[in-house]
CSV table of C-alpha atoms and ligand atoms in Angstrom, one decimal:
chain,number,residue,atom,x,y,z
G,1071,MET,CA,105.0,110.4,98.4
G,1072,ASN,CA,102.6,111.8,95.9
G,1073,GLU,CA,102.2,115.4,95.6
G,1074,ILE,CA,98.6,117.0,96.4
G,1075,THR,CA,97.4,118.7,93.2
G,1076,VAL,CA,93.6,118.0,93.2
G,1077,ALA,CA,91.0,119.7,95.2
G,1078,ASP,CA,89.7,117.8,98.2
G,1079,PRO,CA,86.0,117.6,98.4
G,1080,ASP,CA,86.4,116.4,102.1
G,1081,GLU,CA,88.8,119.3,103.2
G,1082,HIS,CA,86.6,120.5,106.0
G,1083,LEU,CA,86.0,117.2,107.5
G,1084,GLY,CA,88.4,114.9,109.9
G,1085,LEU,CA,89.0,111.3,108.7
G,1086,PRO,CA,86.4,108.4,109.3
G,1087,GLY,CA,86.8,106.2,112.4
G,1088,TRP,CA,87.1,102.9,110.5
G,1089,ILE,CA,90.7,103.9,109.3
G,1090,TYR,CA,91.9,103.9,113.0
G,1091,SER,CA,91.4,99.9,113.4
G,1092,ASN,CA,90.9,98.4,110.1
G,1093,PRO,CA,93.6,95.7,109.3
G,1094,ARG,CA,93.6,96.2,105.4
G,1095,PHE,CA,93.9,99.9,105.6
G,1096,PHE,CA,96.6,99.5,108.2
G,1097,ALA,CA,98.5,97.2,105.6
G,1098,VAL,CA,98.0,99.8,102.6
G,1099,GLU,CA,99.2,102.5,105.2
G,1100,CYS,CA,102.6,100.7,106.1
G,1101,GLU,CA,103.3,100.5,102.3
G,1102,ARG,CA,102.1,104.0,101.2
G,1103,VAL,CA,102.7,106.1,104.2
G,1104,LEU,CA,105.2,104.3,106.6
G,1105,ALA,CA,107.5,102.5,104.4
G,1106,PRO,CA,108.4,105.8,102.5
G,1107,SER,CA,108.7,108.0,105.7
G,1108,TRP,CA,111.9,108.9,107.5
G,1109,GLN,CA,112.5,107.6,111.0
G,1110,VAL,CA,114.8,108.9,113.6
G,1111,VAL,CA,117.0,105.8,114.6
G,1112,CYS,CA,119.3,107.6,117.0
G,1113,HIS,CA,121.6,110.6,117.1
G,1114,LEU,CA,125.5,110.7,115.8
G,1115,SER,CA,126.4,110.8,119.4
G,1116,ASP,CA,124.8,107.6,120.3
G,1117,ILE,CA,127.2,105.9,118.2
G,1118,PRO,CA,130.6,107.6,118.7
G,1119,ARG,CA,133.0,104.8,117.9
G,1120,ALA,CA,133.4,102.4,115.0
G,1121,GLY,CA,131.1,99.6,115.6
G,1122,ASP,CA,128.6,101.1,117.8
G,1123,PHE,CA,125.2,100.4,116.6
G,1124,HIS,CA,121.6,101.0,117.3
G,1125,THR,CA,118.8,98.6,115.9
G,1126,PHE,CA,115.4,100.1,115.1
G,1127,GLU,CA,112.1,97.8,114.5
G,1128,PHE,CA,109.7,99.5,112.2
G,1129,ILE,CA,106.7,97.9,110.4
G,1130,GLY,CA,107.9,94.4,110.6
G,1131,GLU,CA,111.5,95.1,109.4
G,1132,SER,CA,114.5,95.3,111.7
G,1133,ILE,CA,117.4,97.8,110.8
G,1134,VAL,CA,120.7,98.4,112.4
G,1135,VAL,CA,122.7,101.5,112.1
G,1136,ILE,CA,126.2,100.9,112.6
G,1137,ARG,CA,129.2,103.3,112.6
G,1138,GLY,CA,131.9,102.1,109.8
G,1139,ARG,CA,135.5,102.1,110.4
G,1140,ASP,CA,135.6,105.1,108.2
G,1141,GLY,CA,133.6,106.9,110.7
G,1142,VAL,CA,130.5,107.0,108.5
G,1143,PRO,CA,127.2,105.7,109.8
G,1144,ARG,CA,125.2,103.3,107.7
G,1145,ALA,CA,121.9,101.4,107.8
G,1146,PHE,CA,121.5,97.7,106.8
G,1147,SER,CA,118.7,94.9,107.2
G,1148,ASN,CA,119.1,93.4,110.3
G,1149,VAL,CA,118.9,90.0,108.5
G,1150,CYS,CA,121.3,87.3,107.8
G,1151,LEU,CA,121.7,86.5,103.9
G,1152,HIS,CA,121.7,82.8,104.7
G,1153,ARG,CA,118.6,81.6,106.4
G,1154,GLY,CA,117.3,85.0,107.2
G,1155,ALA,CA,117.8,84.9,110.9
G,1156,ARG,CA,117.7,88.3,112.8
G,1157,LEU,CA,121.5,89.5,113.3
G,1158,ILE,CA,121.8,91.7,116.0
G,1159,ASP,CA,119.7,91.7,119.3
G,1160,GLY,CA,119.1,94.5,121.5
G,1161,PRO,CA,118.6,98.2,121.0
G,1162,THR,CA,122.2,99.2,121.2
G,1163,GLY,CA,125.8,98.0,121.5
G,1164,GLN,CA,129.1,97.6,120.0
G,1165,CYS,CA,130.8,95.1,117.9
G,1166,GLY,CA,133.9,94.4,115.9
G,1167,ARG,CA,131.9,92.6,113.0
G,1168,ILE,CA,128.4,91.1,112.7
G,1169,VAL,CA,128.3,87.4,113.3
G,1170,CYS,CA,124.9,85.6,112.8
G,1171,PRO,CA,124.2,83.6,115.8
G,1172,TYR,CA,122.6,80.7,113.6
G,1173,HIS,CA,125.3,79.6,111.4
G,1174,ALA,CA,128.1,82.2,112.1
G,1175,TRP,CA,127.9,84.0,108.7
G,1176,THR,CA,130.0,87.1,109.3
G,1177,TYR,CA,129.8,90.6,108.2
G,1178,ASP,CA,132.1,93.6,108.4
G,1179,LEU,CA,130.9,97.0,109.6
G,1180,GLU,CA,130.4,98.1,106.2
G,1181,GLY,CA,128.0,95.2,105.6
G,1182,ARG,CA,129.8,93.0,103.4
G,1183,LEU,CA,129.8,89.2,104.0
G,1184,ILE,CA,133.5,88.4,104.9
G,1185,GLY,CA,133.3,84.8,106.7
G,1186,VAL,CA,131.0,81.7,105.9
G,1187,PRO,CA,132.0,78.5,107.6
G,1188,SER,CA,132.9,75.9,105.1
G,1189,HIS,CA,132.4,78.4,102.4
G,1190,GLU,CA,133.9,76.3,99.6
G,1191,THR,CA,130.8,73.9,100.0
G,1192,TYR,CA,128.6,76.6,99.0
G,1193,ARG,CA,128.4,76.5,95.1
G,1194,ALA,CA,129.3,79.9,93.4
G,1195,LEU,CA,129.1,81.6,96.8
G,1196,ARG,CA,132.0,84.4,96.7
G,1197,LEU,CA,132.7,86.4,99.7
G,1198,GLY,CA,133.1,89.9,99.1
G,1199,GLU,CA,130.4,90.0,96.5
G,1200,HIS,CA,127.4,89.9,99.1
G,1201,HIS,CA,126.3,92.8,101.0
G,1202,LEU,CA,123.7,93.2,103.7
G,1203,PRO,CA,120.8,95.2,102.0
G,1204,SER,CA,121.7,99.1,102.3
G,1205,ILE,CA,118.6,101.1,103.8
G,1206,GLU,CA,118.6,104.6,102.8
G,1207,LEU,CA,120.0,107.0,105.7
G,1208,GLU,CA,120.3,110.6,106.1
G,1209,VAL,CA,121.8,112.6,109.0
G,1210,PHE,CA,120.0,116.0,109.6
G,1211,LYS,CA,121.6,118.1,112.3
G,1212,GLY,CA,123.2,115.2,113.9
G,1213,PHE,CA,120.1,112.9,114.1
G,1214,ILE,CA,120.1,109.9,111.8
G,1215,PHE,CA,117.2,109.1,109.9
G,1216,ALA,CA,116.5,106.0,107.8
G,1217,ARG,CA,113.5,105.0,105.6
G,1218,LEU,CA,112.6,101.6,104.2
G,1219,ALA,CA,111.4,102.7,100.6
G,1220,GLY,CA,112.8,105.9,98.8
G,1221,GLY,CA,111.6,108.4,96.4
G,1222,GLY,CA,110.2,111.3,98.6
G,1223,PRO,CA,111.7,114.4,99.7
G,1224,SER,CA,115.0,114.2,101.9
G,1225,VAL,CA,114.7,115.2,105.6
G,1226,ALA,CA,116.4,118.6,105.0
G,1227,GLU,CA,113.8,119.5,102.5
G,1228,MET,CA,110.9,118.6,104.7
G,1229,MET,CA,112.3,120.4,107.6
G,1230,ALA,CA,113.5,123.4,105.5
G,1231,PRO,CA,110.6,125.6,106.7
G,1232,CYS,CA,111.8,125.4,110.4
G,1233,ALA,CA,115.6,125.0,110.1
G,1234,HIS,CA,116.2,128.8,111.0
G,1235,GLU,CA,114.0,128.1,114.2
G,1236,LEU,CA,116.3,124.8,115.0
G,1237,GLU,CA,119.5,126.4,114.2
G,1238,PRO,CA,120.3,128.0,117.6
G,1239,TYR,CA,119.5,124.8,119.5
G,1240,ARG,CA,122.8,123.3,118.2
G,1241,PHE,CA,121.2,119.9,117.4
G,1242,GLU,CA,124.5,118.5,116.2
G,1243,ALA,CA,126.2,118.7,119.5
G,1244,LEU,CA,123.2,117.2,121.4
G,1245,GLN,CA,124.4,114.3,123.7
G,1246,PRO,CA,122.0,111.5,124.9
G,1247,PHE,CA,120.4,112.3,128.4
G,1248,GLY,CA,119.8,108.6,129.3
G,1249,ARG,CA,116.1,109.1,129.3
G,1250,VAL,CA,114.6,106.4,126.7
G,1251,THR,CA,110.8,105.9,127.3
G,1252,LEU,CA,108.9,103.3,125.5
G,1253,ARG,CA,105.2,103.2,126.3
G,1254,LEU,CA,102.8,100.8,124.3
G,1255,ARG,CA,99.4,102.1,123.8
G,1256,PRO,CA,96.1,100.2,122.7
G,1257,VAL,CA,95.3,102.9,120.1
G,1258,ASN,CA,95.9,103.6,116.4
G,1259,TRP,CA,99.1,105.5,115.5
G,1260,LYS,CA,97.2,108.2,113.6
G,1261,ASN,CA,95.3,109.0,117.0
G,1262,ILE,CA,98.6,109.9,118.9
G,1263,GLY,CA,99.7,112.1,115.9
G,1264,ASP,CA,96.2,113.6,115.5
G,1265,ASN,CA,96.3,114.6,119.3
G,1266,TYR,CA,100.2,115.9,119.0
G,1267,SER,CA,99.2,118.3,116.4
G,1268,ASP,CA,95.9,119.5,118.3
G,1269,GLY,CA,96.2,123.0,119.3
G,1270,LEU,CA,92.5,123.3,120.2
G,1271,HIS,CA,92.5,121.0,123.3
G,1272,ILE,CA,95.7,122.6,125.0
G,1273,CYS,CA,93.5,125.3,127.0
G,1274,VAL,CA,90.6,122.6,127.6
G,1275,ALA,CA,92.5,119.6,128.5
G,1276,HIS,CA,95.9,120.7,129.8
G,1277,PRO,CA,95.6,123.0,132.8
G,1278,GLY,CA,99.5,122.7,133.4
G,1279,LEU,CA,100.3,124.0,129.9
G,1280,SER,CA,97.5,126.6,130.1
G,1281,ARG,CA,99.1,127.9,133.3
G,1282,LEU,CA,102.5,127.9,131.9
G,1283,PHE,CA,101.3,129.4,128.2
G,1284,GLY,CA,98.5,131.5,129.4
G,1285,ARG,CA,96.1,131.6,126.4
G,1286,ASP,CA,98.7,131.8,123.7
G,1287,TYR,CA,99.3,128.8,122.0
G,1288,GLY,CA,100.6,128.9,118.6
G,1289,ILE,CA,100.1,126.7,115.6
G,1290,GLU,CA,101.2,126.6,112.2
G,1291,ALA,CA,101.0,124.1,109.3
G,1292,THR,CA,104.0,124.0,106.7
G,1293,ARG,CA,104.1,121.5,103.9
G,1294,TRP,CA,105.6,118.6,106.1
G,1295,VAL,CA,106.1,120.0,109.4
G,1296,ASP,CA,103.4,121.0,111.9
G,1297,LYS,CA,104.6,123.7,114.3
G,1298,MET,CA,102.9,124.2,117.8
G,1299,TRP,CA,104.6,126.8,120.4
G,1300,GLY,CA,103.9,128.3,123.9
G,1301,LYS,CA,105.9,130.9,125.8
G,1302,LEU,CA,106.3,130.7,129.4
G,1303,VAL,CA,104.1,133.4,131.2
G,1304,ASP,CA,105.9,135.6,134.0
G,1305,GLU,CA,103.0,135.0,136.4
G,1306,PRO,CA,103.9,132.3,138.7
G,1307,SER,CA,102.1,129.1,138.5
G,1308,GLY,CA,99.9,127.9,141.4
G,1309,ASN,CA,101.4,124.2,140.7
G,1310,LEU,CA,104.6,123.5,142.5
G,1311,SER,CA,106.6,122.0,139.8
G,1312,GLU,CA,105.6,124.6,137.1
G,1313,ARG,CA,106.4,127.3,139.5
G,1314,ALA,CA,109.7,125.7,140.1
G,1315,TYR,CA,110.5,125.3,136.5
G,1316,GLN,CA,109.7,129.0,135.8
G,1317,SER,CA,111.8,130.3,138.5
G,1318,LEU,CA,114.8,128.1,138.1
G,1319,LEU,CA,115.1,127.8,134.3
G,1320,PRO,CA,118.3,129.4,133.6
G,1321,ASP,CA,119.1,131.7,130.7
G,1322,VAL,CA,120.5,129.6,127.7
G,1323,GLY,CA,123.2,132.0,126.5
G,1324,TYR,CA,123.1,130.4,122.9
G,1325,LEU,CA,119.8,130.8,122.4
G,1326,PRO,CA,118.3,134.3,121.0
G,1327,SER,CA,116.2,136.0,123.8
G,1328,ASP,CA,113.0,135.3,122.4
G,1329,ARG,CA,113.4,131.5,122.6
G,1330,ARG,CA,114.9,131.4,126.1
G,1331,ARG,CA,111.5,130.9,127.6
G,1332,LEU,CA,109.8,129.1,124.6
G,1333,TRP,CA,108.5,125.7,124.3
G,1334,SER,CA,108.0,124.6,120.7
G,1335,TYR,CA,107.2,121.2,118.9
G,1336,PHE,CA,108.0,120.1,115.5
G,1337,ARG,CA,105.8,117.5,114.1
G,1338,LEU,CA,107.4,115.7,110.9
G,1339,TRP,CA,105.2,113.7,108.6
G,1340,PRO,CA,103.9,111.1,109.7
G,1341,ASN,CA,104.8,109.9,112.8
G,1342,THR,CA,108.1,111.8,114.3
G,1343,ALA,CA,108.1,114.9,116.5
G,1344,PHE,CA,110.8,117.0,118.2
G,1345,ASP,CA,109.8,118.8,121.4
G,1346,VAL,CA,112.4,121.7,121.5
G,1347,TYR,CA,112.7,123.3,125.1
G,1348,PRO,CA,115.4,125.6,126.4
G,1349,ASP,CA,116.8,122.9,128.7
G,1350,GLN,CA,116.5,119.9,126.4
G,1351,VAL,CA,115.4,118.5,123.1
G,1352,ASP,CA,113.3,115.2,122.9
G,1353,PHE,CA,112.3,113.3,119.9
G,1354,MET,CA,109.3,111.5,119.8
G,1355,GLN,CA,107.9,108.6,117.5
G,1356,TRP,CA,104.5,106.9,117.5
G,1357,ILE,CA,105.5,103.5,116.1
G,1358,PRO,CA,102.6,101.4,114.5
G,1359,ILE,CA,102.8,97.9,115.9
G,1360,SER,CA,99.1,96.7,114.7
G,1361,PRO,CA,95.9,98.5,113.8
G,1362,THR,CA,95.3,99.3,117.4
G,1363,GLU,CA,98.6,99.1,119.0
G,1364,THR,CA,101.3,101.9,119.1
G,1365,LEU,CA,104.8,102.2,120.8
G,1366,ILE,CA,105.5,105.6,121.8
G,1367,ARG,CA,109.3,106.0,121.7
G,1368,GLU,CA,110.7,109.2,123.2
G,1369,VAL,CA,114.3,109.8,123.8
G,1370,ALA,CA,115.8,112.9,125.6
G,1371,TYR,CA,119.1,115.0,124.3
G,1372,VAL,CA,120.8,117.7,126.1
G,1373,LEU,CA,123.8,119.8,125.6
G,1374,PRO,CA,126.3,119.7,128.3
G,1375,ASP,CA,125.4,122.1,131.2
G,1376,THR,CA,126.6,121.5,135.0
G,1377,ARG,CA,124.4,124.3,136.5
G,1378,ARG,CA,122.3,123.1,139.4
G,1379,GLU,CA,119.2,125.3,138.0
G,1380,MET,CA,119.4,123.5,134.7
G,1381,LYS,CA,119.6,120.0,136.3
G,1382,ALA,CA,116.5,121.0,138.4
G,1383,ALA,CA,114.9,122.4,135.3
G,1384,ARG,CA,115.3,119.3,133.2
G,1385,TYR,CA,113.9,117.2,136.3
G,1386,LEU,CA,110.9,119.5,136.5
G,1387,ASN,CA,110.5,119.6,132.8
G,1388,TRP,CA,109.9,115.8,132.9
G,1389,ARG,CA,107.7,115.9,135.8
G,1390,ILE,CA,105.5,118.6,134.1
G,1391,ASN,CA,105.3,116.6,130.9
G,1392,ARG,CA,104.7,113.3,132.5
G,1393,GLN,CA,101.4,115.0,133.6
G,1394,VAL,CA,100.7,116.3,130.2
G,1395,ASN,CA,101.3,112.8,128.8
G,1396,ALA,CA,98.9,111.3,131.3
G,1397,GLU,CA,96.3,113.6,130.2
G,1398,ASP,CA,96.7,112.8,126.5
G,1399,THR,CA,96.9,109.1,127.2
G,1400,ALA,CA,93.4,109.3,128.5
G,1401,LEU,CA,92.1,111.6,125.6
G,1402,VAL,CA,93.7,109.5,122.9
G,1403,ALA,CA,92.2,106.2,124.5
G,1404,ARG,CA,88.8,108.0,124.8
G,1405,VAL,CA,88.9,108.9,121.0
G,1406,GLN,CA,90.0,105.4,120.0
G,1407,GLN,CA,86.9,104.1,121.6
G,1408,GLY,CA,84.6,106.4,120.3
G,1409,MET,CA,85.9,106.0,116.8
G,1410,ALA,CA,84.9,102.5,116.8
G,1411,SER,CA,81.0,103.4,117.3
G,1412,ARG,CA,78.7,102.5,114.6
G,1413,TRP,CA,77.5,106.2,114.8
G,1414,PHE,CA,80.8,107.9,114.3
G,1415,GLU,CA,81.0,110.1,111.3
G,1416,PRO,CA,83.9,112.1,110.3
G,1417,GLY,CA,83.7,115.4,112.4
G,1418,PRO,CA,83.8,118.8,111.0
G,1419,LEU,CA,87.3,120.7,111.1
G,1420,SER,CA,87.4,124.3,112.1
G,1421,GLU,CA,89.5,126.7,109.9
G,1422,THR,CA,91.9,127.0,112.8
G,1423,GLU,CA,92.6,123.2,112.7
G,1424,VAL,CA,95.3,123.6,110.1
G,1425,CYS,CA,97.3,120.6,111.3
G,1426,PRO,CA,94.7,118.0,111.3
G,1427,ARG,CA,93.5,119.3,107.9
G,1428,GLY,CA,96.8,119.0,106.5
G,1429,PHE,CA,97.4,115.3,107.6
G,1430,ALA,CA,93.8,114.3,106.5
G,1431,ARG,CA,94.3,115.9,103.1
G,1432,ARG,CA,97.8,114.2,102.6
G,1433,LEU,CA,96.4,110.7,103.7
G,1434,ARG,CA,93.3,111.0,101.5
G,1435,ALA,CA,95.7,111.9,98.5
G,1436,LEU,CA,97.8,108.8,99.4
G,1437,ILE,CA,94.9,106.3,100.0
G,1438,PRO,CA,91.5,107.5,98.5
G,1439,GLU,CA,89.6,105.0,100.5
G,1440,ALA,CA,90.3,107.5,103.5
G,1441,SER,CA,87.5,109.5,102.2
G,1442,LEU,CA,84.9,106.6,102.5
G,1443,ARG,CA,82.4,106.8,105.6
G,1444,HIS,CA,82.7,103.1,106.0
G,1445,ALA,CA,85.4,100.5,105.0
G,1446,PRO,CA,84.8,99.0,101.5
G,1447,ALA,CA,82.9,95.6,101.6
G,1448,ASP,CA,85.9,93.7,100.9
G,1449,TRP,CA,88.1,95.6,103.4
G,1450,SER,CA,85.7,94.5,106.1
G,1451,VAL,CA,87.0,92.3,109.0
I,528,FE2,FE1,97.5,117.1,124.5
């Protein structure tokens, strides 16, 4: 990932509409923005035993993260070395070794080729010398990240400005809550991210969050992470779920007092976010499928807490955010449609829109065509 060293003449402008649907731009973006970016696959607690695995599909690649006999999680290309067949199906499972369903080529949990039927008939094939391609993996506070192409900073380096804020939440000890949400949306992936880091719309378009936070919604852009936060107000909301959440949310003893009623959001460049609540931690990714299709993947994690009020708070949190998601879905669809208008020009960004500014600046630095008002002639569909 390039560092931004030059002044950006468009720093007060948003991004042009054509890059939210253009296939050529999408292909360039996959190479320069998405392949080098860190993606959450799962948490260590999702694969506790040797042979437990999670697969992850991203921009045409299939990755498997699997726990080895030595306890170490590793990431491999989920593609057989023989004929290129996909090896492991399904998002998650357990195996003693990896056997290709096509010709039964077999790999151990460390990715070594250990079995080939009639292997003496393959000239110069030596078992043990071949290995599934390794994919770079980093465990950050218990979450397993992988990236297809290397070279940029580590997750820990990118998250460093917020590490002290995340520390009290004990990410390492989180357990899967069993709630995995996959939502396919007919929009460009950047539109989901733009909306996620948009602080200006909260008081306009999210009445529930406005009732919960009042007018105080914080936003801050660090180099790689956008931070947003709101503190629950004391005044009871007029909405039943919100009022119940306000009153039932129990004290979480391990959190400092100023975080016990705080909802905070950390969006990691370019398409991953952690929603950090006193009662749970969700990660969210917007996974590009095509220039105009995105899969939103959201998985919830919690620390064990058997209190009835905590159980209720987790349910109410889901109810409240289900409504927020419905509101955002409508807004993002509205923007996706409008961006395709022949008259849409990049709009001005306020001084306070620090997160959209940061995203646009970084994207223009990586793909200079993102400054053009219209697609270059030979990039047109
Ligand atoms: Fe929103």
